[in-house]
Amino acid sequence: MASSKAARCVGILTSGGDCPGLNAAIRAVVKPCLSDFHIEVIGIEKGFRGLVENHSRVLHSQDVSGIMATGGTILGTSREKPHRMPLPNGQTVDLTARAVETYNRLGLDCLVCLGGNGTHKVAHSLMKNGLNVLGLPKTIDNDLVETDNTSGHDSAVAVAAEAIDRLHSTAEAHLRVMVIELMGHRAGWLTLAAGLAGGADIILIPEIPYDLESICQHLTERRRRGKWFSIVAVAEGAVSKSPAAPPVPVLKEAKKEKKNDKAEKGGKSKNASVVLRADGMSSGISLDGPEDGRASSLVAKAIQQRLGMDTRVTVLGHLQRGGAPTPFDRILATRFGTHAAELLAEGTYNRMVCLKGTEVTSVSIKKVAGQVKLVPSDDPLIRAARHVGTNFGD
Ligand code: F6P
């Protein structure tokens, strides 16, 4: 492991989508840096935008006091990347040189980057531009390679599992199919874990393309066994095995309602609420924009139309990213942050702190950049879920 000069002054930023545990991690870097290792820490605000524009402030111990259990990030965040900064005219410009300039002007020995895939890719490219970097993995998606977990994931799973629990009782009371859409465009870790914990009957993730026939068969079998309600957990990136399937026809009445709804909202609505009455008998399906192209809406519509089962959609959205971190995430973030401080003190740079089994260690950032950790088809969580009768739509 390459070791150079011990750090005397470092920058720290949070980048990409926020998640619970960021503040716990910032606190865990800053506290030992100040008190144990005498390293000055400069907080860079709004992610890499702050590095490009030099929005920074020296962090003192009172800045990180009392933030362990708070959601969001005291530094702010953004998805902007120095090599592709957006201009008001919609074009982008490469401002990497400005980011490097800020790093040098602040006299940093290393830039600590808390983030997910995009963040580590940028950190790697800054490393190639001569900066020392350290990465700390955080994302609700848990889709970073070389680490068994990322801070923020457990908290999001807890929120999503609780939401599924809440849907269970109302599903059973009304004998409905409840479709819940969870975050995860490319990787299904969050939906898989929350679906397993919440006892979802069907779990659809991007890694396992689904077949509507299989989903409907599973629901029909459940009905045969007297289970007239079901929970379907769908990752936002779930895809059908036959993506070219023709769009489900929208009934005339529904189209009219949608038009009226759109007109009411000034014609701008993307999420117009439409009531479809597929069989003309049941109470129908109330979707938040059935033509919005959402995986959950498409699946719900198909279930409603093929089986005539009363179906509802819940899109949990950013509720999964807000609020206090779970104790697991607080501990993980604290272990990641304090390990990063130790690396800074010994002058070990260009690595991502990670969890391997129960051990917190680090890997070369090069190994992480540009990679996504997908759910393998034989993952233990998948096997466990299948054993308890969960259908994956395959
Ligand atoms: O990167 C984490 C994540 O929460 C993804 O799961 C989700 O697809 C995306 O961010 C949402 O991004 P935004 O907050 O920019 O809408």
Tab-separated table of C-alpha atoms and ligand atoms in Angstrom:
chain	number	residue	atom	x	y	z
A	1	MET	CA	0.000	0.000	0.000
A	2	ALA	CA	1.685	3.228	-1.150
A	3	SER	CA	2.305	5.613	1.722
A	4	SER	CA	3.567	9.164	1.382
A	5	LYS	CA	3.673	12.273	3.572
A	6	ALA	CA	1.202	12.274	6.494
A	7	ALA	CA	-1.608	14.766	5.877
A	8	ARG	CA	-1.553	18.163	7.600
A	9	CYS	CA	-4.582	19.651	5.871
A	10	VAL	CA	-7.371	17.817	4.049
A	11	GLY	CA	-10.602	18.696	2.268
A	12	ILE	CA	-13.837	16.757	2.700
A	13	LEU	CA	-16.938	16.752	0.517
A	14	THR	CA	-20.158	14.814	0.026
A	15	SER	CA	-21.276	14.186	-3.541
A	16	GLY	CA	-24.154	12.495	-5.365
A	17	GLY	CA	-27.526	11.710	-3.801
A	18	ASP	CA	-27.585	12.215	-0.050
A	19	CYS	CA	-28.346	9.387	2.351
A	20	PRO	CA	-28.579	8.763	6.077
A	21	GLY	CA	-25.166	8.415	7.706
A	22	LEU	CA	-23.290	11.145	5.820
A	23	ASN	CA	-23.089	13.398	8.851
A	24	ALA	CA	-22.003	10.497	11.047
A	25	ALA	CA	-19.179	9.834	8.561
A	26	ILE	CA	-18.114	13.512	8.377
A	27	ARG	CA	-18.037	13.614	12.181
A	28	ALA	CA	-15.970	10.438	12.251
A	29	VAL	CA	-13.361	11.903	9.896
A	30	VAL	CA	-13.178	15.335	11.515
A	31	LYS	CA	-13.055	14.383	15.204
A	32	PRO	CA	-9.927	12.182	15.125
A	33	CYS	CA	-8.258	14.427	12.538
A	34	LEU	CA	-8.551	17.396	14.896
A	35	SER	CA	-8.056	15.759	18.247
A	36	ASP	CA	-5.785	12.758	17.601
A	37	PHE	CA	-3.815	13.580	14.465
A	38	HIS	CA	-3.691	17.417	14.332
A	39	ILE	CA	-4.894	17.499	10.753
A	40	GLU	CA	-6.824	20.575	9.651
A	41	VAL	CA	-10.087	19.736	7.847
A	42	ILE	CA	-11.690	22.019	5.283
A	43	GLY	CA	-15.300	21.327	4.373
A	44	ILE	CA	-16.034	21.737	0.644
A	45	GLU	CA	-19.674	22.659	0.117
A	46	LYS	CA	-22.136	21.310	-2.477
A	47	GLY	CA	-19.973	18.434	-3.670
A	48	PHE	CA	-17.536	18.874	-6.541
A	49	ARG	CA	-19.244	22.152	-7.499
A	50	GLY	CA	-17.787	23.573	-4.296
A	51	LEU	CA	-14.331	22.397	-5.321
A	52	VAL	CA	-14.643	24.058	-8.719
A	53	GLU	CA	-16.018	27.287	-7.233
A	54	ASN	CA	-14.033	27.185	-3.970
A	55	HIS	CA	-16.970	27.142	-1.565
A	56	SER	CA	-15.189	25.994	1.533
A	57	ARG	CA	-14.861	26.557	5.264
A	58	VAL	CA	-12.587	25.286	7.989
A	59	LEU	CA	-14.389	22.705	10.113
A	60	HIS	CA	-14.118	22.952	13.889
A	61	SER	CA	-15.155	20.335	16.408
A	62	GLN	CA	-18.367	22.250	17.209
A	63	ASP	CA	-19.362	21.964	13.517
A	64	VAL	CA	-19.569	18.195	13.850
A	65	SER	CA	-21.040	18.075	17.315
A	66	GLY	CA	-24.558	16.646	17.605
A	67	ILE	CA	-24.807	15.574	13.960
A	68	MET	CA	-24.457	11.788	14.345
A	69	ALA	CA	-28.190	11.095	14.092
A	70	THR	CA	-29.153	13.758	11.564
A	71	GLY	CA	-30.037	12.989	7.960
A	72	GLY	CA	-28.750	14.900	4.922
A	73	THR	CA	-25.270	16.419	4.975
A	74	ILE	CA	-23.968	19.518	6.750
A	75	LEU	CA	-21.792	20.166	3.671
A	76	GLY	CA	-24.575	19.967	1.084
A	77	THR	CA	-24.228	17.859	-2.031
A	78	SER	CA	-24.666	17.933	-5.796
A	79	ARG	CA	-24.384	15.533	-8.701
A	80	GLU	CA	-22.082	17.824	-10.671
A	81	LYS	CA	-18.730	16.615	-11.950
A	82	PRO	CA	-15.743	18.936	-12.600
A	83	HIS	CA	-15.212	17.519	-16.092
A	84	ARG	CA	-18.840	18.116	-17.051
A	85	MET	CA	-20.058	21.274	-15.312
A	86	PRO	CA	-23.400	22.490	-16.668
A	87	LEU	CA	-23.640	25.938	-18.215
A	88	PRO	CA	-26.846	28.023	-18.210
A	89	ASN	CA	-27.239	27.343	-21.956
A	90	GLY	CA	-27.493	23.614	-21.281
A	91	GLN	CA	-23.992	22.805	-22.495
A	92	THR	CA	-21.238	21.468	-20.279
A	93	VAL	CA	-17.654	22.524	-19.757
A	94	ASP	CA	-14.588	20.753	-18.352
A	95	LEU	CA	-13.510	22.647	-15.236
A	96	THR	CA	-11.144	20.013	-13.821
A	97	ALA	CA	-8.294	22.555	-13.896
A	98	ARG	CA	-10.290	24.821	-11.560
A	99	ALA	CA	-10.886	21.935	-9.157
A	100	VAL	CA	-7.152	21.234	-9.107
A	101	GLU	CA	-6.478	24.951	-8.595
A	102	THR	CA	-8.782	25.086	-5.536
A	103	TYR	CA	-7.109	21.985	-4.081
A	104	ASN	CA	-3.701	23.620	-4.438
A	105	ARG	CA	-4.842	27.049	-3.253
A	106	LEU	CA	-6.298	25.521	-0.071
A	107	GLY	CA	-3.022	23.649	0.483
A	108	LEU	CA	-4.731	20.268	0.702
A	109	ASP	CA	-2.765	17.056	1.105
A	110	CYS	CA	-5.805	14.935	0.285
A	111	LEU	CA	-9.456	15.260	-0.698
A	112	VAL	CA	-11.840	12.951	1.182
A	113	CYS	CA	-14.848	12.159	-1.015
A	114	LEU	CA	-17.999	10.631	0.478
A	115	GLY	CA	-20.129	9.193	-2.273
A	116	GLY	CA	-21.270	6.411	-4.528
A	117	ASN	CA	-20.286	5.247	-7.988
A	118	GLY	CA	-20.220	8.633	-9.710
A	119	THR	CA	-18.229	10.178	-6.867
A	120	HIS	CA	-15.568	7.477	-6.955
A	121	LYS	CA	-15.251	7.805	-10.704
A	122	VAL	CA	-14.633	11.541	-10.329
A	123	ALA	CA	-12.230	10.966	-7.405
A	124	HIS	CA	-10.265	8.578	-9.599
A	125	SER	CA	-10.081	11.086	-12.423
A	126	LEU	CA	-8.898	13.797	-9.990
A	127	MET	CA	-6.274	11.349	-8.783
A	128	LYS	CA	-5.097	11.021	-12.376
A	129	ASN	CA	-4.844	14.819	-12.405
A	130	GLY	CA	-2.377	14.712	-9.531
A	131	LEU	CA	-4.640	15.013	-6.463
A	132	ASN	CA	-4.479	12.692	-3.472
A	133	VAL	CA	-7.942	11.296	-2.764
A	134	LEU	CA	-9.679	8.982	-0.308
A	135	GLY	CA	-13.159	7.591	-0.901
A	136	LEU	CA	-15.814	6.645	1.644
A	137	PRO	CA	-18.648	4.500	0.270
A	138	LYS	CA	-22.167	5.727	0.870
A	139	THR	CA	-25.335	5.049	-1.091
A	140	ILE	CA	-28.743	3.611	-0.333
A	141	ASP	CA	-28.232	1.395	-3.403
A	142	ASN	CA	-25.267	-0.590	-1.954
A	143	ASP	CA	-23.971	-0.944	-5.504
A	144	LEU	CA	-20.280	-0.129	-5.001
A	145	VAL	CA	-17.849	-2.918	-5.798
A	146	GLU	CA	-15.155	-4.008	-3.338
A	147	THR	CA	-17.261	-3.317	-0.262
A	148	ASP	CA	-19.846	-5.554	1.365
A	149	ASN	CA	-21.917	-2.584	2.449
A	150	THR	CA	-22.238	1.153	2.051
A	151	SER	CA	-23.482	3.547	4.702
A	152	GLY	CA	-27.064	4.621	4.033
A	153	HIS	CA	-28.213	1.281	2.668
A	154	ASP	CA	-29.399	-0.195	5.957
A	155	SER	CA	-31.400	2.956	6.776
A	156	ALA	CA	-33.137	2.896	3.393
A	157	VAL	CA	-33.906	-0.807	3.782
A	158	ALA	CA	-35.457	-0.078	7.189
A	159	VAL	CA	-37.696	2.653	5.763
A	160	ALA	CA	-38.717	0.523	2.783
A	161	ALA	CA	-39.380	-2.577	4.885
A	162	GLU	CA	-41.541	-0.556	7.243
A	163	ALA	CA	-43.483	0.818	4.274
A	164	ILE	CA	-44.074	-2.746	3.040
A	165	ASP	CA	-45.284	-3.760	6.524
A	166	ARG	CA	-47.750	-0.888	6.437
A	167	LEU	CA	-48.963	-1.877	2.992
A	168	HIS	CA	-49.546	-5.454	4.152
A	169	SER	CA	-52.329	-4.587	6.542
A	170	THR	CA	-54.183	-2.361	4.117
A	171	ALA	CA	-53.643	-4.902	1.292
A	172	GLU	CA	-55.210	-7.624	3.410
A	173	ALA	CA	-58.069	-5.412	4.583
A	174	HIS	CA	-59.100	-4.556	1.005
A	175	LEU	CA	-57.905	-7.743	-0.700
A	176	ARG	CA	-55.699	-5.745	-3.034
A	177	VAL	CA	-52.422	-6.115	-4.834
A	178	MET	CA	-50.084	-3.428	-3.532
A	179	VAL	CA	-47.215	-2.569	-5.854
A	180	ILE	CA	-44.437	-0.604	-4.176
A	181	GLU	CA	-41.665	0.997	-6.195
A	182	LEU	CA	-38.300	1.384	-4.513
A	183	MET	CA	-35.133	3.134	-5.658
A	184	GLY	CA	-32.402	1.406	-7.659
A	185	HIS	CA	-31.977	2.048	-11.367
A	186	ARG	CA	-29.273	-0.472	-12.105
A	187	ALA	CA	-28.896	-2.568	-8.956
A	188	GLY	CA	-31.678	-4.244	-7.007
A	189	TRP	CA	-30.004	-4.590	-3.584
A	190	LEU	CA	-32.385	-2.231	-1.836
A	191	THR	CA	-35.549	-3.788	-3.273
A	192	LEU	CA	-34.223	-7.281	-2.646
A	193	ALA	CA	-33.361	-6.613	0.995
A	194	ALA	CA	-36.506	-4.612	1.763
A	195	GLY	CA	-38.699	-7.090	-0.112
A	196	LEU	CA	-37.190	-9.992	1.803
A	197	ALA	CA	-37.488	-8.210	5.144
A	198	GLY	CA	-41.050	-7.095	4.403
A	199	GLY	CA	-42.151	-10.500	3.126
A	200	ALA	CA	-43.044	-9.270	-0.365
A	201	ASP	CA	-44.682	-11.984	-2.474
A	202	ILE	CA	-43.022	-10.798	-5.670
A	203	ILE	CA	-39.702	-8.941	-5.968
A	204	LEU	CA	-38.684	-7.407	-9.297
A	205	ILE	CA	-35.114	-6.163	-9.704
A	206	PRO	CA	-33.168	-4.888	-12.739
A	207	GLU	CA	-30.856	-7.919	-12.748
A	208	ILE	CA	-33.731	-10.383	-13.293
A	209	PRO	CA	-35.964	-9.298	-16.179
A	210	TYR	CA	-39.567	-10.183	-15.375
A	211	ASP	CA	-42.245	-12.000	-17.294
A	212	LEU	CA	-45.780	-10.730	-16.669
A	213	GLU	CA	-47.086	-14.244	-17.212
A	214	SER	CA	-45.007	-15.558	-14.311
A	215	ILE	CA	-46.156	-12.702	-12.062
A	216	CYS	CA	-49.829	-13.328	-12.884
A	217	GLN	CA	-49.441	-17.070	-12.389
A	218	HIS	CA	-47.928	-16.514	-8.968
A	219	LEU	CA	-50.759	-14.196	-7.953
A	220	THR	CA	-53.340	-16.665	-9.266
A	221	GLU	CA	-51.757	-19.482	-7.276
A	222	ARG	CA	-51.859	-17.340	-4.167
A	223	ARG	CA	-55.566	-16.673	-4.781
A	224	ARG	CA	-56.122	-20.420	-5.102
A	225	ARG	CA	-54.558	-20.820	-1.683
A	226	GLY	CA	-56.976	-18.232	-0.308
A	227	LYS	CA	-54.555	-15.291	-0.395
A	228	TRP	CA	-56.513	-12.586	-2.134
A	229	PHE	CA	-53.967	-9.889	-1.431
A	230	SER	CA	-50.330	-9.579	-2.418
A	231	ILE	CA	-47.328	-7.279	-2.173
A	232	VAL	CA	-45.127	-6.660	-5.209
A	233	ALA	CA	-41.825	-4.838	-4.545
A	234	VAL	CA	-40.463	-3.310	-7.754
A	235	ALA	CA	-37.095	-1.618	-8.229
A	236	GLU	CA	-37.379	1.530	-10.345
A	237	GLY	CA	-35.043	-0.060	-12.888
A	238	ALA	CA	-36.920	-3.361	-13.199
A	239	VAL	CA	-37.355	-4.407	-16.825
A	240	SER	CA	-39.635	-6.751	-18.663
A	241	LYS	CA	-38.246	-9.768	-20.513
A	242	SER	CA	-40.123	-8.491	-23.537
A	243	PRO	CA	-39.465	-4.748	-23.474
A	244	ALA	CA	-41.014	-4.316	-26.885
A	245	ALA	CA	-44.423	-5.398	-25.527
A	246	PRO	CA	-47.140	-3.160	-26.953
A	247	PRO	CA	-48.414	-0.504	-24.565
A	248	VAL	CA	-51.525	-1.542	-22.641
A	249	PRO	CA	-54.510	0.205	-24.211
A	250	VAL	CA	-56.001	2.944	-22.081
A	251	LEU	CA	-59.777	2.966	-21.902
A	252	LYS	CA	-61.603	5.931	-23.419
A	253	GLU	CA	-63.016	7.020	-20.085
A	254	ALA	CA	-59.575	7.020	-18.537
A	255	LYS	CA	-58.123	9.057	-21.392
A	256	LYS	CA	-60.856	11.664	-20.915
A	257	GLU	CA	-60.164	11.858	-17.188
A	258	LYS	CA	-56.483	12.247	-17.816
A	259	LYS	CA	-57.114	15.085	-20.272
A	260	ASN	CA	-59.263	16.893	-17.722
A	261	ASP	CA	-56.691	16.335	-15.032
A	262	LYS	CA	-53.931	17.716	-17.248
A	263	ALA	CA	-56.007	20.740	-18.125
A	264	GLU	CA	-56.616	21.413	-14.425
A	265	LYS	CA	-52.896	21.403	-13.777
A	266	GLY	CA	-52.139	23.821	-16.608
A	267	GLY	CA	-51.271	21.074	-19.071
A	268	LYS	CA	-47.922	20.473	-17.435
A	269	SER	CA	-48.647	17.392	-15.402
A	270	LYS	CA	-46.502	14.326	-15.954
A	271	ASN	CA	-48.059	12.491	-13.037
A	272	ALA	CA	-51.734	12.991	-13.800
A	273	SER	CA	-53.894	10.660	-11.766
A	274	VAL	CA	-56.120	8.397	-13.861
A	275	VAL	CA	-58.707	5.899	-12.752
A	276	LEU	CA	-58.829	2.839	-14.969
A	277	ARG	CA	-61.758	0.478	-14.757
A	278	ALA	CA	-60.364	-2.561	-16.453
A	279	ASP	CA	-63.221	-4.981	-15.870
A	280	GLY	CA	-65.988	-2.448	-15.328
A	281	MET	CA	-66.841	-4.258	-12.060
A	282	SER	CA	-64.042	-3.891	-9.583
A	283	SER	CA	-63.181	-0.561	-8.066
A	284	GLY	CA	-60.333	-0.200	-10.516
A	285	ILE	CA	-56.829	1.027	-10.200
A	286	SER	CA	-55.763	4.444	-9.126
A	287	LEU	CA	-52.283	5.096	-10.386
A	288	ASP	CA	-50.127	8.132	-10.113
A	289	GLY	CA	-49.749	8.506	-13.837
A	290	PRO	CA	-50.228	5.057	-15.376
A	291	GLU	CA	-48.582	6.250	-18.547
A	292	ASP	CA	-45.574	7.605	-16.730
A	293	GLY	CA	-43.447	4.661	-17.862
A	294	ARG	CA	-42.642	3.705	-14.275
A	295	ALA	CA	-41.895	0.036	-13.757
A	296	SER	CA	-44.443	-0.073	-10.919
A	297	SER	CA	-47.214	1.486	-13.006
A	298	LEU	CA	-46.634	-0.887	-15.901
A	299	VAL	CA	-46.677	-3.950	-13.661
A	300	ALA	CA	-49.733	-2.759	-11.734
A	301	LYS	CA	-51.643	-2.021	-14.899
A	302	ALA	CA	-50.882	-5.439	-16.302
A	303	ILE	CA	-52.019	-7.179	-13.096
A	304	GLN	CA	-55.200	-5.141	-13.018
A	305	GLN	CA	-56.015	-5.806	-16.622
A	306	ARG	CA	-55.031	-9.470	-16.814
A	307	LEU	CA	-56.401	-10.632	-13.455
A	308	GLY	CA	-58.972	-7.939	-12.653
A	309	MET	CA	-57.439	-7.629	-9.185
A	310	ASP	CA	-57.814	-4.341	-7.381
A	311	THR	CA	-54.316	-2.859	-7.550
A	312	ARG	CA	-52.628	0.204	-6.063
A	313	VAL	CA	-49.188	1.741	-6.558
A	314	THR	CA	-46.959	3.399	-3.970
A	315	VAL	CA	-43.763	5.096	-5.100
A	316	LEU	CA	-41.665	5.525	-1.963
A	317	GLY	CA	-39.197	7.891	-3.640
A	318	HIS	CA	-36.970	10.131	-1.561
A	319	LEU	CA	-38.486	9.012	1.739
A	320	GLN	CA	-35.874	6.269	1.366
A	321	ARG	CA	-33.073	8.809	1.482
A	322	GLY	CA	-34.251	11.023	4.346
A	323	GLY	CA	-34.209	10.950	8.114
A	324	ALA	CA	-31.993	9.529	10.797
A	325	PRO	CA	-29.536	6.724	10.053
A	326	THR	CA	-30.089	3.355	11.706
A	327	PRO	CA	-27.656	2.345	14.471
A	328	PHE	CA	-26.022	-0.025	11.943
A	329	ASP	CA	-25.342	2.870	9.549
A	330	ARG	CA	-24.118	5.138	12.354
A	331	ILE	CA	-21.624	2.492	13.395
A	332	LEU	CA	-20.561	1.706	9.822
A	333	ALA	CA	-20.140	5.405	8.972
A	334	THR	CA	-18.144	5.923	12.164
A	335	ARG	CA	-15.888	2.979	11.363
A	336	PHE	CA	-15.410	4.183	7.765
A	337	GLY	CA	-14.691	7.767	8.835
A	338	THR	CA	-12.259	6.928	11.620
A	339	HIS	CA	-10.436	4.457	9.373
A	340	ALA	CA	-10.096	7.216	6.771
A	341	ALA	CA	-8.613	9.511	9.440
A	342	GLU	CA	-6.051	6.821	10.291
A	343	LEU	CA	-5.094	6.508	6.612
A	344	LEU	CA	-4.684	10.293	6.388
A	345	ALA	CA	-2.471	10.291	9.451
A	346	GLU	CA	-0.172	7.688	7.935
A	347	GLY	CA	-0.213	9.316	4.497
A	348	THR	CA	-2.013	6.529	2.678
A	349	TYR	CA	-4.030	7.938	-0.204
A	350	ASN	CA	-5.920	7.018	-3.373
A	351	ARG	CA	-7.966	4.305	-1.724
A	352	MET	CA	-11.600	3.644	-0.900
A	353	VAL	CA	-12.390	2.595	2.642
A	354	CYS	CA	-14.493	-0.561	2.569
A	355	LEU	CA	-16.099	-3.361	4.543
A	356	LYS	CA	-14.919	-6.913	3.908
A	357	GLY	CA	-16.884	-9.303	6.067
A	358	THR	CA	-16.669	-7.657	9.463
A	359	GLU	CA	-13.374	-5.880	8.816
A	360	VAL	CA	-13.042	-2.258	7.747
A	361	THR	CA	-10.082	-1.890	5.400
A	362	SER	CA	-9.375	-0.142	2.082
A	363	VAL	CA	-8.872	-0.909	-1.616
A	364	SER	CA	-7.259	0.972	-4.466
A	365	ILE	CA	-9.718	3.536	-5.820
A	366	LYS	CA	-8.765	2.389	-9.312
A	367	LYS	CA	-10.479	-0.938	-8.653
A	368	VAL	CA	-13.748	0.797	-7.806
A	369	ALA	CA	-13.983	3.565	-10.420
A	370	GLY	CA	-16.565	2.971	-13.124
A	371	GLN	CA	-17.797	-0.356	-11.691
A	372	VAL	CA	-21.287	-1.248	-10.466
A	373	LYS	CA	-21.991	-4.100	-8.063
A	374	LEU	CA	-25.043	-5.936	-9.374
A	375	VAL	CA	-27.025	-8.661	-7.631
A	376	PRO	CA	-25.747	-12.058	-8.834
A	377	SER	CA	-28.461	-14.567	-9.692
A	378	ASP	CA	-27.185	-16.953	-6.983
A	379	ASP	CA	-26.924	-14.305	-4.261
A	380	PRO	CA	-27.752	-15.758	-0.819
A	381	LEU	CA	-30.591	-13.242	-0.414
A	382	ILE	CA	-32.156	-14.440	-3.667
A	383	ARG	CA	-31.791	-18.064	-2.635
A	384	ALA	CA	-33.333	-17.371	0.773
A	385	ALA	CA	-36.213	-15.453	-0.785
A	386	ARG	CA	-36.933	-18.231	-3.269
A	387	HIS	CA	-36.928	-20.773	-0.436
A	388	VAL	CA	-39.687	-18.866	1.338
A	389	GLY	CA	-41.780	-18.768	-1.836
A	390	THR	CA	-40.930	-15.337	-3.254
A	391	ASN	CA	-41.385	-14.973	-6.987
A	392	PHE	CA	-38.861	-12.897	-8.993
A	393	GLY	CA	-41.006	-12.676	-12.095
A	394	ASP	CA	-38.716	-15.076	-13.967
B	1	F6P	O1	-28.028	7.370	-6.085
B	1	F6P	C1	-28.997	7.010	-5.195
B	1	F6P	C2	-30.380	7.211	-5.736
B	1	F6P	O2	-31.222	7.343	-4.622
B	1	F6P	C3	-30.881	6.142	-6.687
B	1	F6P	O3	-31.339	4.985	-6.070
B	1	F6P	C4	-31.985	6.891	-7.385
B	1	F6P	O4	-32.265	6.284	-8.623
B	1	F6P	C5	-31.413	8.252	-7.540
B	1	F6P	O5	-30.483	8.400	-6.487
B	1	F6P	C6	-32.408	9.379	-7.475
B	1	F6P	O6	-31.730	10.564	-7.733
B	1	F6P	P1	-32.269	12.038	-7.469
B	1	F6P	O7	-32.265	12.283	-5.997
B	1	F6P	O8	-31.299	12.909	-8.173
B	1	F6P	O9	-33.649	12.099	-8.006
